PDB file of N, CA and C in Angstrom:
ATOM      1  N   MET A   1      -1.764 -15.945  18.410  1.00 69.00           N
ATOM      2  CA  MET A   1      -0.357 -15.790  18.111  1.00 69.00           C
ATOM      3  C   MET A   1       0.047 -14.362  18.501  1.00 69.00           C
ATOM      4  N   GLU A   2       1.127 -14.236  19.222  1.00 83.00           N
ATOM      5  CA  GLU A   2       1.627 -12.936  19.653  1.00 83.00           C
ATOM      6  C   GLU A   2       2.219 -12.173  18.473  1.00 83.00           C
ATOM      7  N   PHE A   3       2.269 -10.856  18.618  1.00 79.00           N
ATOM      8  CA  PHE A   3       2.763  -9.990  17.553  1.00 79.00           C
ATOM      9  C   PHE A   3       4.186 -10.358  17.139  1.00 79.00           C
ATOM     10  N   ASP A   4       5.088 -10.579  18.109  1.00 86.00           N
ATOM     11  CA  ASP A   4       6.479 -10.908  17.787  1.00 86.00           C
ATOM     12  C   ASP A   4       6.581 -12.221  17.017  1.00 86.00           C
ATOM     13  N   GLU A   5       5.818 -13.205  17.442  1.00 89.00           N
ATOM     14  CA  GLU A   5       5.838 -14.505  16.763  1.00 89.00           C
ATOM     15  C   GLU A   5       5.294 -14.371  15.344  1.00 89.00           C
ATOM     16  N   LEU A   6       4.197 -13.646  15.196  1.00 89.00           N
ATOM     17  CA  LEU A   6       3.619 -13.424  13.875  1.00 89.00           C
ATOM     18  C   LEU A   6       4.598 -12.672  12.981  1.00 89.00           C
ATOM     19  N   SER A   7       5.253 -11.666  13.534  1.00 89.00           N
ATOM     20  CA  SER A   7       6.251 -10.899  12.778  1.00 89.00           C
ATOM     21  C   SER A   7       7.369 -11.801  12.273  1.00 89.00           C
ATOM     22  N   ARG A   8       7.877 -12.660  13.154  1.00 94.00           N
ATOM     23  CA  ARG A   8       8.956 -13.573  12.752  1.00 94.00           C
ATOM     24  C   ARG A   8       8.506 -14.499  11.625  1.00 94.00           C
ATOM     25  N   LYS A   9       7.285 -15.011  11.718  1.00 94.00           N
ATOM     26  CA  LYS A   9       6.790 -15.923  10.685  1.00 94.00           C
ATOM     27  C   LYS A   9       6.621 -15.214   9.346  1.00 94.00           C
ATOM     28  N   VAL A  10       6.073 -14.005   9.375  1.00 92.00           N
ATOM     29  CA  VAL A  10       5.870 -13.249   8.137  1.00 92.00           C
ATOM     30  C   VAL A  10       7.211 -12.904   7.498  1.00 92.00           C
ATOM     31  N   ILE A  11       8.149 -12.434   8.303  1.00 95.00           N
ATOM     32  CA  ILE A  11       9.479 -12.112   7.780  1.00 95.00           C
ATOM     33  C   ILE A  11      10.150 -13.363   7.230  1.00 95.00           C
ATOM     34  N   GLY A  12       9.984 -14.483   7.913  1.00 97.00           N
ATOM     35  CA  GLY A  12      10.534 -15.745   7.417  1.00 97.00           C
ATOM     36  C   GLY A  12       9.956 -16.125   6.065  1.00 97.00           C
ATOM     37  N   CYS A  13       8.666 -15.906   5.884  1.00 97.00           N
ATOM     38  CA  CYS A  13       8.026 -16.183   4.589  1.00 97.00           C
ATOM     39  C   CYS A  13       8.609 -15.287   3.504  1.00 97.00           C
ATOM     40  N   ALA A  14       8.776 -14.012   3.817  1.00 96.00           N
ATOM     41  CA  ALA A  14       9.331 -13.070   2.839  1.00 96.00           C
ATOM     42  C   ALA A  14      10.770 -13.437   2.477  1.00 96.00           C
ATOM     43  N   ILE A  15      11.551 -13.821   3.466  1.00 98.00           N
ATOM     44  CA  ILE A  15      12.934 -14.224   3.208  1.00 98.00           C
ATOM     45  C   ILE A  15      12.973 -15.474   2.337  1.00 98.00           C
ATOM     46  N   GLU A  16      12.089 -16.421   2.594  1.00 98.00           N
ATOM     47  CA  GLU A  16      12.046 -17.641   1.782  1.00 98.00           C
ATOM     48  C   GLU A  16      11.721 -17.318   0.327  1.00 98.00           C
ATOM     49  N   VAL A  17      10.778 -16.418   0.112  1.00 98.00           N
ATOM     50  CA  VAL A  17      10.444 -16.019  -1.264  1.00 98.00           C
ATOM     51  C   VAL A  17      11.670 -15.405  -1.929  1.00 98.00           C
ATOM     52  N   HIS A  18      12.343 -14.504  -1.241  1.00 98.00           N
ATOM     53  CA  HIS A  18      13.521 -13.862  -1.831  1.00 98.00           C
ATOM     54  C   HIS A  18      14.640 -14.871  -2.060  1.00 98.00           C
ATOM     55  N   ARG A  19      14.800 -15.806  -1.140  1.00 98.00           N
ATOM     56  CA  ARG A  19      15.835 -16.834  -1.277  1.00 98.00           C
ATOM     57  C   ARG A  19      15.580 -17.688  -2.529  1.00 98.00           C
ATOM     58  N   GLN A  20      14.330 -18.020  -2.763  1.00 98.00           N
ATOM     59  CA  GLN A  20      13.985 -18.864  -3.908  1.00 98.00           C
ATOM     60  C   GLN A  20      14.058 -18.113  -5.239  1.00 98.00           C
ATOM     61  N   LEU A  21      13.607 -16.853  -5.248  1.00 98.00           N
ATOM     62  CA  LEU A  21      13.494 -16.110  -6.506  1.00 98.00           C
ATOM     63  C   LEU A  21      14.661 -15.186  -6.796  1.00 98.00           C
ATOM     64  N   GLY A  22      15.285 -14.665  -5.747  1.00 97.00           N
ATOM     65  CA  GLY A  22      16.333 -13.671  -5.944  1.00 97.00           C
ATOM     66  C   GLY A  22      15.740 -12.325  -6.336  1.00 97.00           C
ATOM     67  N   PRO A  23      16.604 -11.366  -6.649  1.00 96.00           N
ATOM     68  CA  PRO A  23      16.135 -10.026  -6.994  1.00 96.00           C
ATOM     69  C   PRO A  23      15.777  -9.901  -8.477  1.00 96.00           C
ATOM     70  N   GLY A  24      15.090  -8.788  -8.804  1.00 96.00           N
ATOM     71  CA  GLY A  24      14.915  -8.422 -10.203  1.00 96.00           C
ATOM     72  C   GLY A  24      13.597  -8.763 -10.856  1.00 96.00           C
ATOM     73  N   LEU A  25      12.676  -9.412 -10.147  1.00 97.00           N
ATOM     74  CA  LEU A  25      11.390  -9.753 -10.754  1.00 97.00           C
ATOM     75  C   LEU A  25      10.358  -8.674 -10.456  1.00 97.00           C
ATOM     76  N   LEU A  26       9.231  -8.763 -11.112  1.00 93.00           N
ATOM     77  CA  LEU A  26       8.154  -7.811 -10.879  1.00 93.00           C
ATOM     78  C   LEU A  26       7.564  -7.998  -9.483  1.00 93.00           C
ATOM     79  N   GLU A  27       7.086  -6.892  -8.914  1.00 89.00           N
ATOM     80  CA  GLU A  27       6.470  -6.932  -7.587  1.00 89.00           C
ATOM     81  C   GLU A  27       5.324  -7.934  -7.539  1.00 89.00           C
ATOM     82  N   SER A  28       4.549  -8.012  -8.614  1.00 90.00           N
ATOM     83  CA  SER A  28       3.400  -8.922  -8.637  1.00 90.00           C
ATOM     84  C   SER A  28       3.838 -10.379  -8.470  1.00 90.00           C
ATOM     85  N   THR A  29       5.002 -10.719  -8.970  1.00 95.00           N
ATOM     86  CA  THR A  29       5.525 -12.079  -8.819  1.00 95.00           C
ATOM     87  C   THR A  29       5.825 -12.371  -7.354  1.00 95.00           C
ATOM     88  N   TYR A  30       6.525 -11.451  -6.710  1.00 94.00           N
ATOM     89  CA  TYR A  30       6.840 -11.628  -5.286  1.00 94.00           C
ATOM     90  C   TYR A  30       5.564 -11.679  -4.452  1.00 94.00           C
ATOM     91  N   ARG A  31       4.582 -10.840  -4.796  1.00 90.00           N
ATOM     92  CA  ARG A  31       3.324 -10.795  -4.045  1.00 90.00           C
ATOM     93  C   ARG A  31       2.607 -12.139  -4.116  1.00 90.00           C
ATOM     94  N   GLN A  32       2.541 -12.744  -5.305  1.00 94.00           N
ATOM     95  CA  GLN A  32       1.871 -14.038  -5.457  1.00 94.00           C
ATOM     96  C   GLN A  32       2.616 -15.143  -4.707  1.00 94.00           C
ATOM     97  N   CYS A  33       3.934 -15.109  -4.767  1.00 97.00           N
ATOM     98  CA  CYS A  33       4.726 -16.122  -4.056  1.00 97.00           C
ATOM     99  C   CYS A  33       4.613 -15.948  -2.547  1.00 97.00           C
ATOM    100  N   LEU A  34       4.593 -14.696  -2.084  1.00 95.00           N
ATOM    101  CA  LEU A  34       4.423 -14.452  -0.657  1.00 95.00           C
ATOM    102  C   LEU A  34       3.060 -14.943  -0.195  1.00 95.00           C
ATOM    103  N   ALA A  35       2.037 -14.741  -1.001  1.00 93.00           N
ATOM    104  CA  ALA A  35       0.700 -15.233  -0.653  1.00 93.00           C
ATOM    105  C   ALA A  35       0.727 -16.752  -0.484  1.00 93.00           C
ATOM    106  N   ARG A  36       1.435 -17.424  -1.353  1.00 97.00           N
ATOM    107  CA  ARG A  36       1.540 -18.889  -1.257  1.00 97.00           C
ATOM    108  C   ARG A  36       2.260 -19.302   0.033  1.00 97.00           C
ATOM    109  N   GLU A  37       3.356 -18.602   0.354  1.00 97.00           N
ATOM    110  CA  GLU A  37       4.101 -18.903   1.587  1.00 97.00           C
ATOM    111  C   GLU A  37       3.254 -18.637   2.829  1.00 97.00           C
ATOM    112  N   LEU A  38       2.525 -17.519   2.839  1.00 94.00           N
ATOM    113  CA  LEU A  38       1.683 -17.192   3.988  1.00 94.00           C
ATOM    114  C   LEU A  38       0.589 -18.236   4.166  1.00 94.00           C
ATOM    115  N   SER A  39      -0.007 -18.667   3.069  1.00 95.00           N
ATOM    116  CA  SER A  39      -1.036 -19.712   3.141  1.00 95.00           C
ATOM    117  C   SER A  39      -0.451 -21.003   3.694  1.00 95.00           C
ATOM    118  N   HIS A  40       0.704 -21.371   3.182  1.00 97.00           N
ATOM    119  CA  HIS A  40       1.371 -22.596   3.634  1.00 97.00           C
ATOM    120  C   HIS A  40       1.687 -22.526   5.133  1.00 97.00           C
ATOM    121  N   ALA A  41       2.007 -21.332   5.631  1.00 96.00           N
ATOM    122  CA  ALA A  41       2.325 -21.149   7.049  1.00 96.00           C
ATOM    123  C   ALA A  41       1.074 -20.920   7.900  1.00 96.00           C
ATOM    124  N   ALA A  42      -0.096 -21.014   7.284  1.00 94.00           N
ATOM    125  CA  ALA A  42      -1.381 -20.824   7.981  1.00 94.00           C
ATOM    126  C   ALA A  42      -1.491 -19.446   8.635  1.00 94.00           C
ATOM    127  N   ILE A  43      -0.974 -18.429   7.944  1.00 92.00           N
ATOM    128  CA  ILE A  43      -1.074 -17.049   8.418  1.00 92.00           C
ATOM    129  C   ILE A  43      -2.211 -16.381   7.654  1.00 92.00           C
ATOM    130  N   PRO A  44      -3.273 -15.971   8.353  1.00 89.00           N
ATOM    131  CA  PRO A  44      -4.396 -15.340   7.661  1.00 89.00           C
ATOM    132  C   PRO A  44      -3.985 -13.985   7.077  1.00 89.00           C
ATOM    133  N   PHE A  45      -4.402 -13.728   5.849  1.00 87.00           N
ATOM    134  CA  PHE A  45      -4.074 -12.468   5.184  1.00 87.00           C
ATOM    135  C   PHE A  45      -5.126 -12.179   4.125  1.00 87.00           C
ATOM    136  N   GLN A  46      -5.113 -10.952   3.639  1.00 83.00           N
ATOM    137  CA  GLN A  46      -5.972 -10.552   2.530  1.00 83.00           C
ATOM    138  C   GLN A  46      -5.107  -9.869   1.493  1.00 83.00           C
ATOM    139  N   MET A  47      -5.461 -10.038   0.234  1.00 82.00           N
ATOM    140  CA  MET A  47      -4.740  -9.368  -0.845  1.00 82.00           C
ATOM    141  C   MET A  47      -5.622  -8.285  -1.453  1.00 82.00           C
ATOM    142  N   GLU A  48      -4.980  -7.197  -1.854  1.00 76.00           N
ATOM    143  CA  GLU A  48      -5.625  -6.081  -2.538  1.00 76.00           C
ATOM    144  C   GLU A  48      -6.878  -5.596  -1.818  1.00 76.00           C
ATOM    145  N   VAL A  49      -6.696  -5.221  -0.572  1.00 75.00           N
ATOM    146  CA  VAL A  49      -7.778  -4.691   0.249  1.00 75.00           C
ATOM    147  C   VAL A  49      -7.994  -3.230  -0.141  1.00 75.00           C
ATOM    148  N   PRO A  50      -9.235  -2.824  -0.470  1.00 76.00           N
ATOM    149  CA  PRO A  50      -9.478  -1.421  -0.825  1.00 76.00           C
ATOM    150  C   PRO A  50      -9.039  -0.486   0.301  1.00 76.00           C
ATOM    151  N   LEU A  51      -8.381   0.580  -0.061  1.00 74.00           N
ATOM    152  CA  LEU A  51      -7.893   1.559   0.901  1.00 74.00           C
ATOM    153  C   LEU A  51      -8.372   2.938   0.459  1.00 74.00           C
ATOM    154  N   PRO A  52      -9.536   3.362   0.969  1.00 77.00           N
ATOM    155  CA  PRO A  52     -10.067   4.657   0.554  1.00 77.00           C
ATOM    156  C   PRO A  52      -9.163   5.809   1.003  1.00 77.00           C
ATOM    157  N   VAL A  53      -9.111   6.827   0.186  1.00 81.00           N
ATOM    158  CA  VAL A  53      -8.311   8.014   0.468  1.00 81.00           C
ATOM    159  C   VAL A  53      -9.241   9.219   0.497  1.00 81.00           C
ATOM    160  N   ARG A  54      -9.093  10.058   1.520  1.00 84.00           N
ATOM    161  CA  ARG A  54      -9.889  11.283   1.594  1.00 84.00           C
ATOM    162  C   ARG A  54      -9.034  12.434   1.073  1.00 84.00           C
ATOM    163  N   TYR A  55      -9.579  13.146   0.089  1.00 86.00           N
ATOM    164  CA  TYR A  55      -8.896  14.302  -0.482  1.00 86.00           C
ATOM    165  C   TYR A  55      -9.871  15.464  -0.542  1.00 86.00           C
ATOM    166  N   LYS A  56      -9.591  16.517   0.196  1.00 92.00           N
ATOM    167  CA  LYS A  56     -10.438  17.717   0.225  1.00 92.00           C
ATOM    168  C   LYS A  56     -11.902  17.370   0.424  1.00 92.00           C
ATOM    169  N   GLU A  57     -12.162  16.633   1.504  1.00 88.00           N
ATOM    170  CA  GLU A  57     -13.530  16.260   1.897  1.00 88.00           C
ATOM    171  C   GLU A  57     -14.202  15.252   0.960  1.00 88.00           C
ATOM    172  N   VAL A  58     -13.486  14.722  -0.001  1.00 87.00           N
ATOM    173  CA  VAL A  58     -14.053  13.728  -0.918  1.00 87.00           C
ATOM    174  C   VAL A  58     -13.369  12.394  -0.657  1.00 87.00           C
ATOM    175  N   LEU A  59     -14.174  11.351  -0.478  1.00 84.00           N
ATOM    176  CA  LEU A  59     -13.641  10.017  -0.254  1.00 84.00           C
ATOM    177  C   LEU A  59     -13.410   9.345  -1.604  1.00 84.00           C
ATOM    178  N   LEU A  60     -12.170   8.989  -1.874  1.00 78.00           N
ATOM    179  CA  LEU A  60     -11.793   8.377  -3.149  1.00 78.00           C
ATOM    180  C   LEU A  60     -11.409   6.919  -2.926  1.00 78.00           C
ATOM    181  N   ASP A  61     -11.790   6.074  -3.838  1.00 72.00           N
ATOM    182  CA  ASP A  61     -11.370   4.670  -3.804  1.00 72.00           C
ATOM    183  C   ASP A  61     -10.333   4.497  -4.905  1.00 72.00           C
ATOM    184  N   VAL A  62      -9.122   4.975  -4.632  1.00 66.00           N
ATOM    185  CA  VAL A  62      -8.119   5.036  -5.684  1.00 66.00           C
ATOM    186  C   VAL A  62      -6.951   4.081  -5.496  1.00 66.00           C
ATOM    187  N   THR A  63      -6.877   3.445  -4.361  1.00 67.00           N
ATOM    188  CA  THR A  63      -5.718   2.594  -4.124  1.00 67.00           C
ATOM    189  C   THR A  63      -6.130   1.338  -3.366  1.00 67.00           C
ATOM    190  N   LYS A  64      -5.262   0.377  -3.368  1.00 66.00           N
ATOM    191  CA  LYS A  64      -5.510  -0.864  -2.649  1.00 66.00           C
ATOM    192  C   LYS A  64      -4.285  -1.194  -1.811  1.00 66.00           C
ATOM    193  N   LEU A  65      -4.545  -1.706  -0.637  1.00 64.00           N
ATOM    194  CA  LEU A  65      -3.498  -2.218   0.222  1.00 64.00           C
ATOM    195  C   LEU A  65      -3.112  -3.573  -0.361  1.00 64.00           C
ATOM    196  N   GLN A  66      -1.857  -3.773  -0.715  1.00 62.00           N
ATOM    197  CA  GLN A  66      -1.474  -4.983  -1.440  1.00 62.00           C
ATOM    198  C   GLN A  66      -1.674  -6.256  -0.627  1.00 62.00           C
ATOM    199  N   ASN A  67      -1.119  -6.321   0.544  1.00 61.00           N
ATOM    200  CA  ASN A  67      -1.284  -7.502   1.402  1.00 61.00           C
ATOM    201  C   ASN A  67      -1.515  -7.035   2.828  1.00 61.00           C
ATOM    202  N   GLY A  68      -2.566  -7.512   3.446  1.00 62.00           N
ATOM    203  CA  GLY A  68      -2.819  -7.182   4.845  1.00 62.00           C
ATOM    204  C   GLY A  68      -2.805  -8.457   5.669  1.00 62.00           C
ATOM    205  N   ILE A  69      -2.099  -8.440   6.781  1.00 60.00           N
ATOM    206  CA  ILE A  69      -1.978  -9.625   7.624  1.00 60.00           C
ATOM    207  C   ILE A  69      -2.477  -9.306   9.018  1.00 60.00           C
ATOM    208  N   LYS A  70      -3.545  -9.927   9.403  1.00 54.00           N
ATOM    209  CA  LYS A  70      -4.105  -9.857  10.742  1.00 54.00           C
ATOM    210  C   LYS A  70      -4.009  -8.462  11.336  1.00 54.00           C
ATOM    211  N   ARG A  71      -2.983  -8.189  12.142  1.00 54.00           N
ATOM    212  CA  ARG A  71      -2.905  -6.928  12.875  1.00 54.00           C
ATOM    213  C   ARG A  71      -1.898  -5.947  12.305  1.00 54.00           C
ATOM    214  N   PHE A  72      -1.272  -6.269  11.218  1.00 54.00           N
ATOM    215  CA  PHE A  72      -0.360  -5.300  10.629  1.00 54.00           C
ATOM    216  C   PHE A  72      -0.294  -5.486   9.129  1.00 54.00           C
ATOM    217  N   VAL A  73       0.369  -4.570   8.475  1.00 48.00           N
ATOM    218  CA  VAL A  73       0.345  -4.480   7.022  1.00 48.00           C
ATOM    219  C   VAL A  73       1.720  -4.749   6.456  1.00 48.00           C
ATOM    220  N   LEU A  74       1.730  -5.423   5.311  1.00 49.00           N
ATOM    221  CA  LEU A  74       2.971  -5.591   4.563  1.00 49.00           C
ATOM    222  C   LEU A  74       3.079  -4.503   3.540  1.00 49.00           C
TER     223      LEU A  74
END
C-alpha cells in the first residue's frame, strides 16, 4: 500500500471515530476506538510501543508511542 493511500485510510478511520463519538471524551477512549477501526480496515499497527528517551547520556524508558502504523506514527 502506498503512503498516500495508507494516509487516506488512517485519516478516514480517525474521522469515523470522531463522527461516531464526537468531542469531549478521554484520549484513551478514542485510542481504543481507533484501534478497532484500524483493525477493521486491515491496517497493521501497534499500540503503546516503548519509546526510549536519551537524557544526558542515560537511556530512559519513560514514555510510550501511543499508536504506530507501519511507516508513520499517529
